[in-house]
JSON list of C-alpha atoms in Angstrom, two decimals:
[
{"chain": "A", "resi": 1, "resn": "MET", "atom": "CA", "xyz": [9.60, 72.88, -60.43]},
{"chain": "A", "resi": 2, "resn": "ARG", "atom": "CA", "xyz": [12.93, 74.88, -61.05]},
{"chain": "A", "resi": 3, "resn": "TYR", "atom": "CA", "xyz": [11.29, 77.96, -59.10]},
{"chain": "A", "resi": 4, "resn": "LEU", "atom": "CA", "xyz": [10.36, 75.72, -56.31]},
{"chain": "A", "resi": 5, "resn": "ARG", "atom": "CA", "xyz": [13.95, 74.68, -55.89]},
{"chain": "A", "resi": 6, "resn": "TYR", "atom": "CA", "xyz": [15.12, 78.28, -55.97]},
{"chain": "A", "resi": 7, "resn": "LEU", "atom": "CA", "xyz": [12.35, 79.29, -53.30]},
{"chain": "A", "resi": 8, "resn": "LEU", "atom": "CA", "xyz": [13.52, 76.37, -51.08]},
{"chain": "A", "resi": 9, "resn": "LEU", "atom": "CA", "xyz": [17.29, 77.41, -51.39]},
{"chain": "A", "resi": 10, "resn": "LEU", "atom": "CA", "xyz": [16.35, 80.98, -50.72]},
{"chain": "A", "resi": 11, "resn": "GLY", "atom": "CA", "xyz": [14.34, 80.02, -47.53]},
{"chain": "A", "resi": 12, "resn": "ILE", "atom": "CA", "xyz": [17.22, 77.88, -46.29]},
{"chain": "A", "resi": 13, "resn": "MET", "atom": "CA", "xyz": [19.72, 80.77, -46.85]},
{"chain": "A", "resi": 14, "resn": "LEU", "atom": "CA", "xyz": [17.39, 83.31, -44.99]},
{"chain": "A", "resi": 15, "resn": "MET", "atom": "CA", "xyz": [17.09, 80.87, -42.05]},
{"chain": "A", "resi": 16, "resn": "ALA", "atom": "CA", "xyz": [20.88, 80.50, -41.83]},
{"chain": "A", "resi": 17, "resn": "ALA", "atom": "CA", "xyz": [21.52, 84.14, -42.08]},
{"chain": "A", "resi": 18, "resn": "HIS", "atom": "CA", "xyz": [18.80, 84.69, -39.25]},
{"chain": "A", "resi": 19, "resn": "PHE", "atom": "CA", "xyz": [20.65, 82.03, -37.11]},
{"chain": "A", "resi": 20, "resn": "CYS", "atom": "CA", "xyz": [24.02, 83.50, -37.85]},
{"chain": "A", "resi": 21, "resn": "TYR", "atom": "CA", "xyz": [22.79, 87.06, -36.87]},
{"chain": "A", "resi": 22, "resn": "SER", "atom": "CA", "xyz": [21.27, 85.68, -33.54]},
{"chain": "A", "resi": 23, "resn": "ILE", "atom": "CA", "xyz": [24.50, 83.96, -32.64]},
{"chain": "A", "resi": 24, "resn": "TRP", "atom": "CA", "xyz": [26.58, 87.05, -33.47]},
{"chain": "A", "resi": 25, "resn": "GLN", "atom": "CA", "xyz": [24.03, 89.26, -31.41]},
{"chain": "A", "resi": 26, "resn": "ASP", "atom": "CA", "xyz": [24.52, 87.12, -28.47]},
{"chain": "A", "resi": 27, "resn": "PHE", "atom": "CA", "xyz": [28.41, 87.60, -28.53]},
{"chain": "A", "resi": 28, "resn": "GLU", "atom": "CA", "xyz": [28.15, 91.41, -29.05]},
{"chain": "A", "resi": 29, "resn": "PRO", "atom": "CA", "xyz": [29.19, 93.32, -26.00]},
{"chain": "A", "resi": 30, "resn": "VAL", "atom": "CA", "xyz": [26.15, 94.74, -24.02]},
{"chain": "A", "resi": 31, "resn": "GLU", "atom": "CA", "xyz": [26.22, 98.57, -23.47]},
{"chain": "A", "resi": 32, "resn": "ILE", "atom": "CA", "xyz": [24.61, 99.96, -20.38]},
{"chain": "A", "resi": 33, "resn": "VAL", "atom": "CA", "xyz": [23.29, 103.43, -21.48]},
{"chain": "A", "resi": 34, "resn": "ALA", "atom": "CA", "xyz": [21.78, 104.38, -18.17]},
{"chain": "A", "resi": 35, "resn": "VAL", "atom": "CA", "xyz": [20.39, 102.97, -14.81]},
{"chain": "A", "resi": 36, "resn": "HIS", "atom": "CA", "xyz": [17.18, 104.48, -13.39]},
{"chain": "A", "resi": 37, "resn": "LYS", "atom": "CA", "xyz": [16.04, 103.64, -9.87]},
{"chain": "A", "resi": 38, "resn": "ASP", "atom": "CA", "xyz": [12.89, 104.17, -7.78]},
{"chain": "A", "resi": 39, "resn": "ASP", "atom": "CA", "xyz": [11.47, 102.82, -4.68]},
{"chain": "A", "resi": 40, "resn": "VAL", "atom": "CA", "xyz": [10.28, 99.59, -6.18]},
{"chain": "A", "resi": 41, "resn": "SER", "atom": "CA", "xyz": [12.50, 98.71, -9.16]},
{"chain": "A", "resi": 42, "resn": "SER", "atom": "CA", "xyz": [15.50, 99.40, -11.39]},
{"chain": "A", "resi": 43, "resn": "ASP", "atom": "CA", "xyz": [15.30, 100.22, -14.89]},
{"chain": "A", "resi": 44, "resn": "VAL", "atom": "CA", "xyz": [18.45, 99.37, -16.97]},
{"chain": "A", "resi": 45, "resn": "LEU", "atom": "CA", "xyz": [18.65, 100.83, -20.45]},
{"chain": "A", "resi": 46, "resn": "VAL", "atom": "CA", "xyz": [20.72, 98.81, -22.84]},
{"chain": "A", "resi": 47, "resn": "LYS", "atom": "CA", "xyz": [22.05, 98.37, -26.46]},
{"chain": "A", "resi": 48, "resn": "ASN", "atom": "CA", "xyz": [23.32, 95.11, -27.99]},
{"chain": "A", "resi": 49, "resn": "PHE", "atom": "CA", "xyz": [21.46, 92.99, -25.57]},
{"chain": "A", "resi": 50, "resn": "PRO", "atom": "CA", "xyz": [21.39, 89.31, -26.56]},
{"chain": "A", "resi": 51, "resn": "VAL", "atom": "CA", "xyz": [18.61, 88.16, -28.92]},
{"chain": "A", "resi": 52, "resn": "THR", "atom": "CA", "xyz": [17.87, 84.69, -27.64]},
{"chain": "A", "resi": 53, "resn": "ASP", "atom": "CA", "xyz": [16.36, 83.82, -24.21]},
{"chain": "A", "resi": 54, "resn": "ARG", "atom": "CA", "xyz": [19.33, 81.55, -23.52]},
{"chain": "A", "resi": 55, "resn": "GLY", "atom": "CA", "xyz": [21.60, 84.62, -24.35]},
{"chain": "A", "resi": 56, "resn": "LYS", "atom": "CA", "xyz": [19.79, 86.91, -22.08]},
{"chain": "A", "resi": 57, "resn": "LEU", "atom": "CA", "xyz": [19.68, 84.39, -19.12]},
{"chain": "A", "resi": 58, "resn": "ASP", "atom": "CA", "xyz": [23.56, 83.65, -19.71]},
{"chain": "A", "resi": 59, "resn": "TRP", "atom": "CA", "xyz": [24.23, 87.41, -19.58]},
{"chain": "A", "resi": 60, "resn": "TRP", "atom": "CA", "xyz": [22.35, 87.91, -16.33]},
{"chain": "A", "resi": 61, "resn": "GLN", "atom": "CA", "xyz": [24.01, 85.01, -14.67]},
{"chain": "A", "resi": 62, "resn": "LYS", "atom": "CA", "xyz": [27.44, 86.16, -15.79]},
{"chain": "A", "resi": 63, "resn": "ASN", "atom": "CA", "xyz": [26.97, 89.93, -15.04]},
{"chain": "A", "resi": 64, "resn": "HIS", "atom": "CA", "xyz": [24.53, 90.29, -12.05]},
{"chain": "A", "resi": 65, "resn": "ALA", "atom": "CA", "xyz": [27.60, 90.71, -9.53]},
{"chain": "A", "resi": 66, "resn": "TRP", "atom": "CA", "xyz": [29.13, 93.34, -11.90]},
{"chain": "A", "resi": 67, "resn": "LEU", "atom": "CA", "xyz": [25.81, 95.16, -12.14]},
{"chain": "A", "resi": 68, "resn": "LYS", "atom": "CA", "xyz": [25.57, 95.31, -8.23]},
{"chain": "A", "resi": 69, "resn": "GLU", "atom": "CA", "xyz": [29.15, 96.45, -7.91]},
{"chain": "A", "resi": 70, "resn": "LYS", "atom": "CA", "xyz": [29.20, 99.08, -10.54]},
{"chain": "A", "resi": 71, "resn": "TYR", "atom": "CA", "xyz": [25.51, 100.14, -10.72]},
{"chain": "A", "resi": 72, "resn": "GLY", "atom": "CA", "xyz": [23.82, 99.11, -7.38]},
{"chain": "A", "resi": 73, "resn": "VAL", "atom": "CA", "xyz": [21.56, 96.93, -9.33]},
{"chain": "A", "resi": 74, "resn": "PRO", "atom": "CA", "xyz": [19.70, 94.96, -8.01]},
{"chain": "A", "resi": 75, "resn": "ASP", "atom": "CA", "xyz": [18.52, 97.38, -5.48]},
{"chain": "A", "resi": 76, "resn": "PHE", "atom": "CA", "xyz": [17.02, 95.30, -2.51]},
{"chain": "A", "resi": 77, "resn": "ALA", "atom": "CA", "xyz": [13.97, 96.25, -0.70]},
{"chain": "A", "resi": 78, "resn": "GLN", "atom": "CA", "xyz": [13.78, 95.87, 3.15]},
{"chain": "A", "resi": 79, "resn": "ASP", "atom": "CA", "xyz": [12.16, 92.33, 2.62]},
{"chain": "A", "resi": 80, "resn": "GLY", "atom": "CA", "xyz": [14.99, 91.17, 0.37]},
{"chain": "A", "resi": 81, "resn": "SER", "atom": "CA", "xyz": [12.97, 91.44, -2.73]},
{"chain": "A", "resi": 82, "resn": "PHE", "atom": "CA", "xyz": [14.15, 93.16, -5.95]},
{"chain": "A", "resi": 83, "resn": "SER", "atom": "CA", "xyz": [12.88, 93.96, -9.49]},
{"chain": "A", "resi": 84, "resn": "VAL", "atom": "CA", "xyz": [15.15, 94.76, -12.47]},
{"chain": "A", "resi": 85, "resn": "TRP", "atom": "CA", "xyz": [13.82, 95.76, -15.85]},
{"chain": "A", "resi": 86, "resn": "PHE", "atom": "CA", "xyz": [16.09, 95.70, -19.01]},
{"chain": "A", "resi": 87, "resn": "TRP", "atom": "CA", "xyz": [14.81, 98.01, -21.72]},
{"chain": "A", "resi": 88, "resn": "ARG", "atom": "CA", "xyz": [16.12, 98.39, -25.29]},
{"chain": "A", "resi": 89, "resn": "PHE", "atom": "CA", "xyz": [17.29, 101.93, -25.62]},
{"chain": "A", "resi": 90, "resn": "GLY", "atom": "CA", "xyz": [16.47, 102.15, -29.20]},
{"chain": "A", "resi": 91, "resn": "GLU", "atom": "CA", "xyz": [16.43, 105.71, -30.51]},
{"chain": "A", "resi": 92, "resn": "GLY", "atom": "CA", "xyz": [17.38, 107.29, -27.24]},
{"chain": "A", "resi": 93, "resn": "TYR", "atom": "CA", "xyz": [15.53, 109.60, -25.11]},
{"chain": "A", "resi": 94, "resn": "LYS", "atom": "CA", "xyz": [12.46, 111.38, -26.35]},
{"chain": "A", "resi": 95, "resn": "LYS", "atom": "CA", "xyz": [10.11, 114.09, -25.46]},
{"chain": "A", "resi": 96, "resn": "LEU", "atom": "CA", "xyz": [6.61, 112.82, -24.37]},
{"chain": "A", "resi": 97, "resn": "PRO", "atom": "CA", "xyz": [4.19, 113.52, -27.09]},
{"chain": "A", "resi": 98, "resn": "THR", "atom": "CA", "xyz": [1.58, 115.94, -26.13]},
{"chain": "A", "resi": 99, "resn": "HIS", "atom": "CA", "xyz": [-1.32, 114.68, -28.28]},
{"chain": "A", "resi": 100, "resn": "ASP", "atom": "CA", "xyz": [-3.88, 112.61, -26.35]},
{"chain": "A", "resi": 101, "resn": "PHE", "atom": "CA", "xyz": [-3.00, 108.85, -26.37]},
{"chain": "A", "resi": 102, "resn": "ARG", "atom": "CA", "xyz": [-6.62, 107.74, -26.41]},
{"chain": "A", "resi": 103, "resn": "LEU", "atom": "CA", "xyz": [-7.07, 109.18, -29.97]},
{"chain": "A", "resi": 104, "resn": "SER", "atom": "CA", "xyz": [-4.48, 106.90, -31.60]},
{"chain": "A", "resi": 105, "resn": "VAL", "atom": "CA", "xyz": [-4.11, 103.28, -31.23]},
{"chain": "A", "resi": 106, "resn": "ASN", "atom": "CA", "xyz": [-0.75, 103.33, -33.10]},
{"chain": "A", "resi": 107, "resn": "THR", "atom": "CA", "xyz": [1.00, 105.54, -30.58]},
{"chain": "A", "resi": 108, "resn": "PRO", "atom": "CA", "xyz": [3.83, 103.69, -28.54]},
{"chain": "A", "resi": 109, "resn": "GLN", "atom": "CA", "xyz": [3.83, 103.49, -25.05]},
{"chain": "A", "resi": 110, "resn": "TYR", "atom": "CA", "xyz": [6.63, 105.57, -23.23]},
{"chain": "A", "resi": 111, "resn": "LEU", "atom": "CA", "xyz": [8.43, 105.07, -20.11]},
{"chain": "A", "resi": 112, "resn": "CYS", "atom": "CA", "xyz": [9.45, 108.44, -18.52]},
{"chain": "A", "resi": 113, "resn": "PHE", "atom": "CA", "xyz": [12.06, 109.09, -15.73]},
{"chain": "A", "resi": 114, "resn": "ALA", "atom": "CA", "xyz": [10.95, 112.01, -13.57]},
{"chain": "A", "resi": 115, "resn": "GLU", "atom": "CA", "xyz": [14.49, 112.48, -12.03]},
{"chain": "A", "resi": 116, "resn": "MET", "atom": "CA", "xyz": [15.56, 113.68, -15.39]},
{"chain": "A", "resi": 117, "resn": "LYS", "atom": "CA", "xyz": [14.97, 117.24, -15.51]},
{"chain": "A", "resi": 118, "resn": "THR", "atom": "CA", "xyz": [14.69, 117.88, -19.33]},
{"chain": "A", "resi": 119, "resn": "GLU", "atom": "CA", "xyz": [12.08, 117.62, -21.97]},
{"chain": "A", "resi": 120, "resn": "LYS", "atom": "CA", "xyz": [13.65, 114.49, -23.34]},
{"chain": "A", "resi": 121, "resn": "ASN", "atom": "CA", "xyz": [13.22, 111.97, -20.34]},
{"chain": "A", "resi": 122, "resn": "CYS", "atom": "CA", "xyz": [11.26, 109.06, -22.02]},
{"chain": "A", "resi": 123, "resn": "ILE", "atom": "CA", "xyz": [11.99, 106.03, -23.85]},
{"chain": "A", "resi": 124, "resn": "GLU", "atom": "CA", "xyz": [9.80, 103.81, -26.12]},
{"chain": "A", "resi": 125, "resn": "LYS", "atom": "CA", "xyz": [8.75, 100.80, -23.89]},
{"chain": "A", "resi": 126, "resn": "ASP", "atom": "CA", "xyz": [10.60, 97.79, -25.47]},
{"chain": "A", "resi": 127, "resn": "PRO", "atom": "CA", "xyz": [11.24, 95.30, -22.50]},
{"chain": "A", "resi": 128, "resn": "LEU", "atom": "CA", "xyz": [13.90, 92.73, -22.98]},
{"chain": "A", "resi": 129, "resn": "LEU", "atom": "CA", "xyz": [14.22, 91.02, -19.68]},
{"chain": "A", "resi": 130, "resn": "THR", "atom": "CA", "xyz": [12.67, 91.39, -16.20]},
{"chain": "A", "resi": 131, "resn": "VAL", "atom": "CA", "xyz": [14.21, 89.86, -13.21]},
{"chain": "A", "resi": 132, "resn": "ASP", "atom": "CA", "xyz": [12.53, 89.75, -9.92]},
{"chain": "A", "resi": 133, "resn": "THR", "atom": "CA", "xyz": [12.06, 87.74, -6.62]},
{"chain": "A", "resi": 134, "resn": "GLY", "atom": "CA", "xyz": [9.21, 85.80, -5.32]},
{"chain": "A", "resi": 135, "resn": "SER", "atom": "CA", "xyz": [8.08, 85.48, -1.80]},
{"chain": "A", "resi": 136, "resn": "ASP", "atom": "CA", "xyz": [9.66, 82.01, -1.69]},
{"chain": "A", "resi": 137, "resn": "GLY", "atom": "CA", "xyz": [13.15, 83.40, -2.51]},
{"chain": "A", "resi": 138, "resn": "SER", "atom": "CA", "xyz": [12.97, 82.08, -6.21]},
{"chain": "A", "resi": 139, "resn": "ILE", "atom": "CA", "xyz": [14.15, 84.40, -8.93]},
{"chain": "A", "resi": 140, "resn": "TYR", "atom": "CA", "xyz": [11.89, 84.87, -11.75]},
{"chain": "A", "resi": 141, "resn": "TYR", "atom": "CA", "xyz": [12.83, 85.74, -15.34]},
{"chain": "A", "resi": 142, "resn": "THR", "atom": "CA", "xyz": [10.21, 87.17, -17.76]},
{"chain": "A", "resi": 143, "resn": "LEU", "atom": "CA", "xyz": [11.35, 87.27, -21.53]},
{"chain": "A", "resi": 144, "resn": "PHE", "atom": "CA", "xyz": [9.91, 87.43, -24.81]},
{"chain": "A", "resi": 145, "resn": "GLU", "atom": "CA", "xyz": [9.46, 83.78, -25.36]},
{"chain": "A", "resi": 146, "resn": "GLY", "atom": "CA", "xyz": [8.47, 82.51, -21.90]},
{"chain": "A", "resi": 147, "resn": "SER", "atom": "CA", "xyz": [9.03, 82.79, -18.16]},
{"chain": "A", "resi": 148, "resn": "TYR", "atom": "CA", "xyz": [11.62, 81.04, -16.10]},
{"chain": "A", "resi": 149, "resn": "ARG", "atom": "CA", "xyz": [12.18, 80.45, -12.36]},
{"chain": "A", "resi": 150, "resn": "GLN", "atom": "CA", "xyz": [15.25, 79.75, -10.39]},
{"chain": "A", "resi": 151, "resn": "ARG", "atom": "CA", "xyz": [14.62, 78.33, -6.98]},
{"chain": "A", "resi": 152, "resn": "PRO", "atom": "CA", "xyz": [17.25, 79.11, -4.20]},
{"chain": "A", "resi": 153, "resn": "GLY", "atom": "CA", "xyz": [20.40, 77.22, -5.11]},
{"chain": "A", "resi": 154, "resn": "GLY", "atom": "CA", "xyz": [18.62, 75.51, -8.23]},
{"chain": "A", "resi": 155, "resn": "LYS", "atom": "CA", "xyz": [18.96, 75.52, -11.83]},
{"chain": "A", "resi": 156, "resn": "ILE", "atom": "CA", "xyz": [16.56, 77.72, -14.07]},
{"chain": "A", "resi": 157, "resn": "GLU", "atom": "CA", "xyz": [13.49, 76.03, -15.37]},
{"chain": "A", "resi": 158, "resn": "ILE", "atom": "CA", "xyz": [10.82, 77.09, -17.54]},
{"chain": "A", "resi": 159, "resn": "ILE", "atom": "CA", "xyz": [7.51, 77.89, -15.92]},
{"chain": "A", "resi": 160, "resn": "GLU", "atom": "CA", "xyz": [4.42, 76.13, -17.48]},
{"chain": "A", "resi": 161, "resn": "TRP", "atom": "CA", "xyz": [1.33, 78.30, -17.03]},
{"chain": "A", "resi": 162, "resn": "GLU", "atom": "CA", "xyz": [-1.89, 76.32, -16.56]}
]
């Protein structure tokens, strides 16, 4: 019985520590490491991105005008659509492994940027947030815990997939 009490206390302490860490991460300033663009989307490499979905959405709402001004993101297509991917920068740029990916199921996927004329022009794929537009003018947010939609002039709502 005594050990059960200690285990319960340890569990509560771990949950509290995780909660505090998540809140702290949401207030840590986001660092934009690089922005890469192609014809259809923009890739933003970041450090210290908020951990929670709410933190990520709030960050986008507060900073999308600044991103447009400083980095030209989002980059609108002729039809008014855009797509922005936020990727965890992680351990930095890496060289694309030369072994055959089909031989190992444990090899991480890489995203490479052809405009970088160097061997180390890839990152490990770790998407944090995707923001893009739909044909109805809505903005769609894809995150780890779910997908959200913001209709023109409306509030953000969770998308229930059927």
